[in-house]
Amino acid sequence: MTPPTQRPTPGIRRLDPATIARIAAGEVVERPASVVKELVENAYDAGATEVGVAIWQGGLTRISVLDNGSGIPADELGLAVERHATSKLSGPGGLERIATLGFRGEALASIAAVSRLTLRSRPTGAEAAHGIRVEGGHIEGEFIEGAPPGTTVDVADLFFNTPARRKFLHAPAAEQVEVTGAVGALYLAHPGATLVLESEGREVARYPRTSSASDAAVRVLGAELVGQMVEVEVPIPDGGRISGVVGRPAISRGTSRSVFFSVNGRSVASRVLAQALRRAFDDYLPRTRYPVGVIAVEIDPARIDVNVHPTKREIRITRERELGEILRAAVRSALQRAPQAVDRGARSSRSLRLDPPELQSGGPTPPTLSVPLAALPIAIARRQEHLLADRTPRLVGAAGGHPRLLLLAPIFSLYWLAASDDALVLVDQHAASERVVYEALRRDGRLARQSLVSPILLTLTARQAAVLSERRAEIGSAGFTVEPFGGDSYRIASLPVYRGRLARADMLPALLDELADGGRPTVPNGLVERTAASIACHAAVRAGDTISAEEMGRILDALYRLPDASYACPHGRPILVRLPRGRLDRWFLRSPE
Ligand code: ADP
Ligand code: MG
């Protein structure tokens, strides 16, 4: 064989250490939020009871994490920023029983490789803090200074030396939303330490240490959860336990991102556990809604492998499905035991289910009524009697070749029953209204607003507040006028109004959550469409609202006037269902006339 005279590539060479470090950093450090996660977890591992996170420009220019933990001895500062240097594993076999959040010795080295990092620490017993300055992975200087016991890590100019990475970062406001979300998740997994977040020197979240999962959940997920949670607590047969809280079905979300799992204090994502939790809500929630919850799993460390993912976000659990089933059953029975909160206005209608659990096959029969009273057809009929009494059926349509519809009656505060010349028609009032609002928003870029005579005060979570400032323009043109009112309070001075219908103020937090999660996920197209769809959903007439024929008529008129009215709401659910007369005739064994 003749050796090739010229190779197309320069051949195999070893990469230089700086390049290796940057490649490795890419796995651990994706954006400011991932830096915050690693640094706060280090503080937790150091036994800190108070941790402060400060960011500037969403963390793009500077991130600073300060703790009151055990600290790092001066002669170990250099080691701390070296790859594969850790105090948390000793000797072979250590990987099999990891009790700390960190163990790979990679985070500080990775962050230091792609930023200008200052690490200063005063370990317990030391007189002063020692510090080092690292730039792009090289130690550039050392110093001694007075500081309270504990550790501070300062990260400036993230990705200053990796421009390719920097391109994938978002605008500061969007990165701040991510950081705020990460801080909330860190606290939920470890509520035993106070966690404070500042942005541009202003406190934006304060999560005090607590031993109560429901306290922590309310602080991170919102005050609407107060009195709306059920506790879950169940032992795992071969050791450990599952505990936490889940929101009642009346509190639900459009995405699955308001469920937080931790395993042995580590915040993790687990598809298996998430699906198990969702299954516990089967027939309590429509398929498009997701529960809210915080679930902590304490388990024999030998059953988990945390070393499968660079950011340790995913872990392996042996017999994970079995664990999921324990979780599902525990949540299910907690939901069945918990008496429903009755009549919280239309909000409780979100849990509307037409078949009470008594009619379901299998499973123990729940002793309590788990359907909100308001959702029972009889209660509805009684509530709607006055509406039916003086109603003259209303005729709509005949615009643009659409069949004329006679609006007959609302049913279940959800559908409108109507008839055309040759069919019975059911209209989903929410879907219809949502579609109309969505089209108006896309066409005009804004919705009309109505000022409130008495402004409404709302509390927002830190993450909701972060999205509010990120999307101020869009939210404003959608008709919401929202002003900070001190602390976590906000004052709503105007609400969107569409065809005489005023949106509800409590839709705003839900809208903000949805935008933080990335908007309606089922709507294709870009961010603008997803945002419009979210706003439309929250500004529209809701399922559970009782609306007049007048109003339904206006919505249908507007719907019919849409140029390309495909009768589906912005996320593809049908708006109208037709039952042709011929079908009815066959049901009643009549020959068609
Ligand atoms: P790991 O957490 O996997 O050990 P890191 O790179 O995150 O790796 O940290 C390296 C080491 O630096 C840790 O093992 C720990 O000894 C020390 N360290 C890092 N942050 C802190 C802190 N906030 N307080 C005390 N020690 C810390
Ligand atoms: Mg670490």
mmCIF file with all atom_site columns, C-alpha atoms in Angstrom, residues 30-31 60 158-160 162-171 175:
data_model
loop_
_atom_site.group_PDB
_atom_site.id
_atom_site.type_symbol
_atom_site.label_atom_id
_atom_site.label_alt_id
_atom_site.label_comp_id
_atom_site.label_asym_id
_atom_site.label_entity_id
_atom_site.label_seq_id
_atom_site.pdbx_PDB_ins_code
_atom_site.Cartn_x
_atom_site.Cartn_y
_atom_site.Cartn_z
_atom_site.occupancy
_atom_site.B_iso_or_equiv
_atom_site.pdbx_formal_charge
_atom_site.auth_seq_id
_atom_site.auth_comp_id
_atom_site.auth_asym_id
_atom_site.auth_atom_id
_atom_site.pdbx_PDB_model_num
ATOM 1  C CA . GLU A 1 30  ? -25.451 27.614 28.298 1.00 0.00 ? 30  GLU A CA 1
ATOM 2  C CA . ARG A 1 31  ? -26.662 30.973 29.534 1.00 0.00 ? 31  ARG A CA 1
ATOM 3  C CA . LEU A 1 60  ? -24.979 39.090 30.542 1.00 0.00 ? 60  LEU A CA 1
ATOM 4  C CA . LEU A 1 158 ? -19.988 35.717 30.079 1.00 0.00 ? 158 LEU A CA 1
ATOM 5  C CA . PHE A 1 159 ? -18.765 34.232 26.762 1.00 0.00 ? 159 PHE A CA 1
ATOM 6  C CA . PHE A 1 160 ? -16.520 37.258 26.110 1.00 0.00 ? 160 PHE A CA 1
ATOM 7  C CA . THR A 1 162 ? -16.560 32.604 22.681 1.00 0.00 ? 162 THR A CA 1
ATOM 8  C CA . PRO A 1 163 ? -18.490 34.851 20.275 1.00 0.00 ? 163 PRO A CA 1
ATOM 9  C CA . ALA A 1 164 ? -20.313 31.873 18.726 1.00 0.00 ? 164 ALA A CA 1
ATOM 10 C CA . ARG A 1 165 ? -21.912 31.160 22.075 1.00 0.00 ? 165 ARG A CA 1
ATOM 11 C CA . ARG A 1 166 ? -22.769 34.740 22.735 1.00 0.00 ? 166 ARG A CA 1
ATOM 12 C CA . LYS A 1 167 ? -24.900 34.810 19.617 1.00 0.00 ? 167 LYS A CA 1
ATOM 13 C CA . PHE A 1 168 ? -27.306 32.349 21.161 1.00 0.00 ? 168 PHE A CA 1
ATOM 14 C CA . LEU A 1 169 ? -28.020 34.531 24.139 1.00 0.00 ? 169 LEU A CA 1
ATOM 15 C CA . HIS A 1 170 ? -31.258 36.470 24.293 1.00 0.00 ? 170 HIS A CA 1
ATOM 16 C CA . ALA A 1 171 ? -31.882 40.091 25.159 1.00 0.00 ? 171 ALA A CA 1
ATOM 17 C CA . GLU A 1 175 ? -32.322 36.201 30.144 1.00 0.00 ? 175 GLU A CA 1
#
